[in-house]
Amino acid sequence: MDVIFRSVVGKLWMTIIALFALVLTVFSLLLVQSFDNFYHNRQTANLQELAEGLTEGLAQSEDKQSALELAARFGLVHHTGLVVVDENRAVVGKSEGRSLPEIPIDQLLAEKSLKLTEALEGKHPKAQRLLLSFDGTEQVNSPSRNGSVPILAIAVPLEISIGHKGAVVMYQTIEDFDDTLTEVRLLILVVGVIAFTATTFFAFFLSSRITSPLRQMQETAHRIAEGDFHAEIPIRTTDEIGELAASLNSMASRLNQLVDALSKEKEQLSSVLRSMVDGVVMIDADGKIVVTNPPAEHFLRDWKYEHPEEPFPLNGYFQQVVRGGYEMAEDIPVQGRIWSLVMVPLMDREQIRGAVVVIRDITHERKLDKMRNDFVANVSHELRTPLSMLQGYSEAIVDDMASTPEEHKELAQIIYDESVRMTKLVNELLSLARMEAGHVELFKENVQLKPYLERIHRKFLSLAREQDIQLDMDLSTTIELAEIDPDRMEQVLTNLIDNALRHTPSHGSVSIRASGEHALCLEVSDTGSGIPQEDLPFVFERFYKADKARTRGRAGGTGLGLAIAKNIIDAHGGTISVQSRLGEGTTFTITIPVETKNA
């Protein structure tokens, strides 16, 4: 019941029923009161006129006895009782009237409200309502109730004879009028019950008509709240409820458009954040991280590993920004990498509600800076030695320090060798710069692989014999034709074989192997001194050189050969790698994808 009364249906039903009950009650009271007044006034007026008429007739009649009998018969017809008293209140005559109960005449005449005294004095009082008790002896059709009879009585003056005054008392019961009012009340009750039942059904019908679209609106609102923005309320009417449904549909449509726009904007923002090279972190006012992207997550993971004692990453920097209200820039080393951090306070109406952090990995930039500085230092070092030698030996020639033609020729030969070395260094620097800038020009052609490798093998065979090193070649590949740039590839193999011979001691061996079916695999291995493990990641960098103690006294290279070789192999779409053990030897492996062709 509480659910019903709390609902719109129950409230409307109670309101309509209460309003109907109030109107029916007021209407019933007014109607009964109106009937009561109307019949009372009418009966009073009729009784007044009847009493005045009879008294006038009796006063004008010479035969009083006959007139009284006539009046009695007249009263019987009009259901009116008649009592004639003299000036001493003695009953001269009376008539009970038809269908009237037997009432105590003495009690009637003794009623002060009857105003009998005024009538005996010649006055004309108005009819009055009286309630008389009786002794229980009544007629069968007497409508008396509870031992009393309600009557309407009037006393009028009457001249009984010359010099003798009296009065006529006439009375009527008002039971019939009460019965009429009872019937009216019963009729109102029946009508009220019928109207109450009809009103109840009408109230529920009206409430259902009103609440049914409201329930649909409620269900649709729940669906919208749960994320179903395509939910729509059917519009069946054009009244206020229909307008409300149309407004809700319009609101849902606009909300759907707004949510779609926000979703697209969020997706675009997420895509931008995911595609950014720089890391982005958003921190709320409580210091909690709410937004990150993959680079930022990488940084935060390393930061948490190094700073497990902090409640959340970047706590110290965040507190500085919140207290100071200004942006902060800092370079932070984390797990071997260098990160540039820029933290900016996030303002909301002059209040700091968080911070935005942009994180950039500048390890590569710092490495490039170091490589640039190292490059300048290495070039300066490589050029300083031959320039010093050129300057010194040329001064010796100018000063005629060479006493014999043989010494003069030796000095000139040293100057020539150093100039060749400088020329080679400059050419290799220019070539490497062009390659790293992406300007590698390859002139590919279909090369017979076996004769090509045999020619390179013969090229170094005499040099290997001079150094007492065994130079082997193994051709186990099924590839006969390879589309390569023969000059560039020969430059790579020459560099690798020359390095292998230079770092291999006497009685050692150097092997050249070619294998593979779908990709050409070339290996140059030696049994030389090998490369330390800590130097292996840097062998393809510019100006890398092995320890001079392992050059067997011969002039070393420029340190650019392997860097140039890597760029040439990359231009061919291949890879070059190195494996080495200190004191056991080194193996360089080149893999180049080729389209095999049978000769």
PDB file of N, CA and C in Angstrom, residues 20-54:
ATOM      1  N   PHE A  20     -13.704  14.452  -4.584  1.00  0.00           N
ATOM      2  CA  PHE A  20     -15.083  14.036  -4.829  1.00  0.00           C
ATOM      3  C   PHE A  20     -15.850  13.894  -3.511  1.00  0.00           C
ATOM      4  N   ALA A  21     -15.220  13.296  -2.492  1.00  0.00           N
ATOM      5  CA  ALA A  21     -15.891  13.136  -1.204  1.00  0.00           C
ATOM      6  C   ALA A  21     -16.216  14.487  -0.585  1.00  0.00           C
ATOM      7  N   LEU A  22     -15.305  15.443  -0.687  1.00  0.00           N
ATOM      8  CA  LEU A  22     -15.561  16.768  -0.152  1.00  0.00           C
ATOM      9  C   LEU A  22     -16.733  17.444  -0.867  1.00  0.00           C
ATOM     10  N   VAL A  23     -16.706  17.372  -2.184  1.00  0.00           N
ATOM     11  CA  VAL A  23     -17.797  18.002  -2.952  1.00  0.00           C
ATOM     12  C   VAL A  23     -19.117  17.314  -2.660  1.00  0.00           C
ATOM     13  N   LEU A  24     -19.124  15.973  -2.592  1.00  0.00           N
ATOM     14  CA  LEU A  24     -20.361  15.240  -2.335  1.00  0.00           C
ATOM     15  C   LEU A  24     -20.898  15.553  -0.947  1.00  0.00           C
ATOM     16  N   THR A  25     -20.012  15.634   0.059  1.00  0.00           N
ATOM     17  CA  THR A  25     -20.452  15.941   1.422  1.00  0.00           C
ATOM     18  C   THR A  25     -21.072  17.330   1.506  1.00  0.00           C
ATOM     19  N   VAL A  26     -20.374  18.296   0.952  1.00  0.00           N
ATOM     20  CA  VAL A  26     -20.895  19.674   0.981  1.00  0.00           C
ATOM     21  C   VAL A  26     -22.201  19.766   0.215  1.00  0.00           C
ATOM     22  N   PHE A  27     -22.246  19.098  -0.930  1.00  0.00           N
ATOM     23  CA  PHE A  27     -23.474  19.123  -1.719  1.00  0.00           C
ATOM     24  C   PHE A  27     -24.626  18.463  -0.976  1.00  0.00           C
ATOM     25  N   SER A  28     -24.360  17.337  -0.296  1.00  0.00           N
ATOM     26  CA  SER A  28     -25.421  16.649   0.448  1.00  0.00           C
ATOM     27  C   SER A  28     -25.931  17.518   1.595  1.00  0.00           C
ATOM     28  N   LEU A  29     -25.007  18.118   2.337  1.00  0.00           N
ATOM     29  CA  LEU A  29     -25.428  18.975   3.443  1.00  0.00           C
ATOM     30  C   LEU A  29     -26.267  20.148   2.949  1.00  0.00           C
ATOM     31  N   LEU A  30     -25.799  20.782   1.905  1.00  0.00           N
ATOM     32  CA  LEU A  30     -26.543  21.929   1.367  1.00  0.00           C
ATOM     33  C   LEU A  30     -27.895  21.500   0.823  1.00  0.00           C
ATOM     34  N   LEU A  31     -27.937  20.322   0.164  1.00  0.00           N
ATOM     35  CA  LEU A  31     -29.196  19.857  -0.417  1.00  0.00           C
ATOM     36  C   LEU A  31     -30.203  19.510   0.675  1.00  0.00           C
ATOM     37  N   VAL A  32     -29.744  18.779   1.715  1.00  0.00           N
ATOM     38  CA  VAL A  32     -30.644  18.415   2.816  1.00  0.00           C
ATOM     39  C   VAL A  32     -31.127  19.665   3.544  1.00  0.00           C
ATOM     40  N   GLN A  33     -30.182  20.572   3.796  1.00  0.00           N
ATOM     41  CA  GLN A  33     -30.573  21.815   4.477  1.00  0.00           C
ATOM     42  C   GLN A  33     -31.552  22.612   3.631  1.00  0.00           C
ATOM     43  N   SER A  34     -31.350  22.614   2.325  1.00  0.00           N
ATOM     44  CA  SER A  34     -32.264  23.346   1.434  1.00  0.00           C
ATOM     45  C   SER A  34     -33.644  22.714   1.439  1.00  0.00           C
ATOM     46  N   PHE A  35     -33.708  21.360   1.371  1.00  0.00           N
ATOM     47  CA  PHE A  35     -35.005  20.673   1.443  1.00  0.00           C
ATOM     48  C   PHE A  35     -35.677  20.958   2.781  1.00  0.00           C
ATOM     49  N   ASP A  36     -34.885  20.878   3.842  1.00  0.00           N
ATOM     50  CA  ASP A  36     -35.441  21.096   5.177  1.00  0.00           C
ATOM     51  C   ASP A  36     -36.047  22.491   5.290  1.00  0.00           C
ATOM     52  N   ASN A  37     -35.323  23.480   4.900  1.00  0.00           N
ATOM     53  CA  ASN A  37     -35.838  24.852   4.983  1.00  0.00           C
ATOM     54  C   ASN A  37     -37.050  25.068   4.086  1.00  0.00           C
ATOM     55  N   PHE A  38     -36.942  24.492   2.885  1.00  0.00           N
ATOM     56  CA  PHE A  38     -38.047  24.691   1.930  1.00  0.00           C
ATOM     57  C   PHE A  38     -39.346  24.076   2.458  1.00  0.00           C
ATOM     58  N   TYR A  39     -39.318  22.802   2.872  1.00  0.00           N
ATOM     59  CA  TYR A  39     -40.529  22.143   3.351  1.00  0.00           C
ATOM     60  C   TYR A  39     -41.017  22.744   4.660  1.00  0.00           C
ATOM     61  N   HIS A  40     -40.092  23.141   5.551  1.00  0.00           N
ATOM     62  CA  HIS A  40     -40.504  23.757   6.807  1.00  0.00           C
ATOM     63  C   HIS A  40     -41.242  25.080   6.555  1.00  0.00           C
ATOM     64  N   ASN A  41     -40.659  25.888   5.726  1.00  0.00           N
ATOM     65  CA  ASN A  41     -41.303  27.177   5.427  1.00  0.00           C
ATOM     66  C   ASN A  41     -42.638  26.985   4.732  1.00  0.00           C
ATOM     67  N   ARG A  42     -42.641  26.012   3.811  1.00  0.00           N
ATOM     68  CA  ARG A  42     -43.897  25.796   3.082  1.00  0.00           C
ATOM     69  C   ARG A  42     -44.981  25.237   3.994  1.00  0.00           C
ATOM     70  N   GLN A  43     -44.628  24.257   4.818  1.00  0.00           N
ATOM     71  CA  GLN A  43     -45.619  23.678   5.732  1.00  0.00           C
ATOM     72  C   GLN A  43     -46.071  24.704   6.764  1.00  0.00           C
ATOM     73  N   THR A  44     -45.102  25.513   7.220  1.00  0.00           N
ATOM     74  CA  THR A  44     -45.463  26.567   8.180  1.00  0.00           C
ATOM     75  C   THR A  44     -46.435  27.562   7.561  1.00  0.00           C
ATOM     76  N   ALA A  45     -46.133  27.970   6.332  1.00  0.00           N
ATOM     77  CA  ALA A  45     -47.010  28.932   5.655  1.00  0.00           C
ATOM     78  C   ALA A  45     -48.395  28.332   5.407  1.00  0.00           C
ATOM     79  N   ASN A  46     -48.446  27.062   4.972  1.00  0.00           N
ATOM     80  CA  ASN A  46     -49.733  26.419   4.714  1.00  0.00           C
ATOM     81  C   ASN A  46     -50.565  26.294   6.006  1.00  0.00           C
ATOM     82  N   LEU A  47     -49.858  25.896   7.088  1.00  0.00           N
ATOM     83  CA  LEU A  47     -50.561  25.752   8.349  1.00  0.00           C
ATOM     84  C   LEU A  47     -51.043  27.113   8.863  1.00  0.00           C
ATOM     85  N   GLN A  48     -50.230  28.149   8.648  1.00  0.00           N
ATOM     86  CA  GLN A  48     -50.612  29.502   9.056  1.00  0.00           C
ATOM     87  C   GLN A  48     -51.865  29.943   8.296  1.00  0.00           C
ATOM     88  N   GLU A  49     -51.825  29.740   6.971  1.00  0.00           N
ATOM     89  CA  GLU A  49     -52.978  30.149   6.161  1.00  0.00           C
ATOM     90  C   GLU A  49     -54.229  29.338   6.528  1.00  0.00           C
ATOM     91  N   LEU A  50     -54.022  28.036   6.744  1.00  0.00           N
ATOM     92  CA  LEU A  50     -55.175  27.196   7.094  1.00  0.00           C
ATOM     93  C   LEU A  50     -55.777  27.631   8.429  1.00  0.00           C
ATOM     94  N   ALA A  51     -54.878  27.890   9.414  1.00  0.00           N
ATOM     95  CA  ALA A  51     -55.384  28.298  10.731  1.00  0.00           C
ATOM     96  C   ALA A  51     -56.081  29.659  10.653  1.00  0.00           C
ATOM     97  N   GLU A  52     -55.538  30.616   9.940  1.00  0.00           N
ATOM     98  CA  GLU A  52     -56.171  31.936   9.822  1.00  0.00           C
ATOM     99  C   GLU A  52     -57.502  31.832   9.091  1.00  0.00           C
ATOM    100  N   GLY A  53     -57.518  31.001   8.082  1.00  0.00           N
ATOM    101  CA  GLY A  53     -58.774  30.843   7.328  1.00  0.00           C
ATOM    102  C   GLY A  53     -59.873  30.226   8.174  1.00  0.00           C
ATOM    103  N   LEU A  54     -59.524  29.200   8.938  1.00  0.00           N
ATOM    104  CA  LEU A  54     -60.530  28.555   9.775  1.00  0.00           C
ATOM    105  C   LEU A  54     -61.029  29.498  10.865  1.00  0.00           C
TER     106      LEU A  54
END
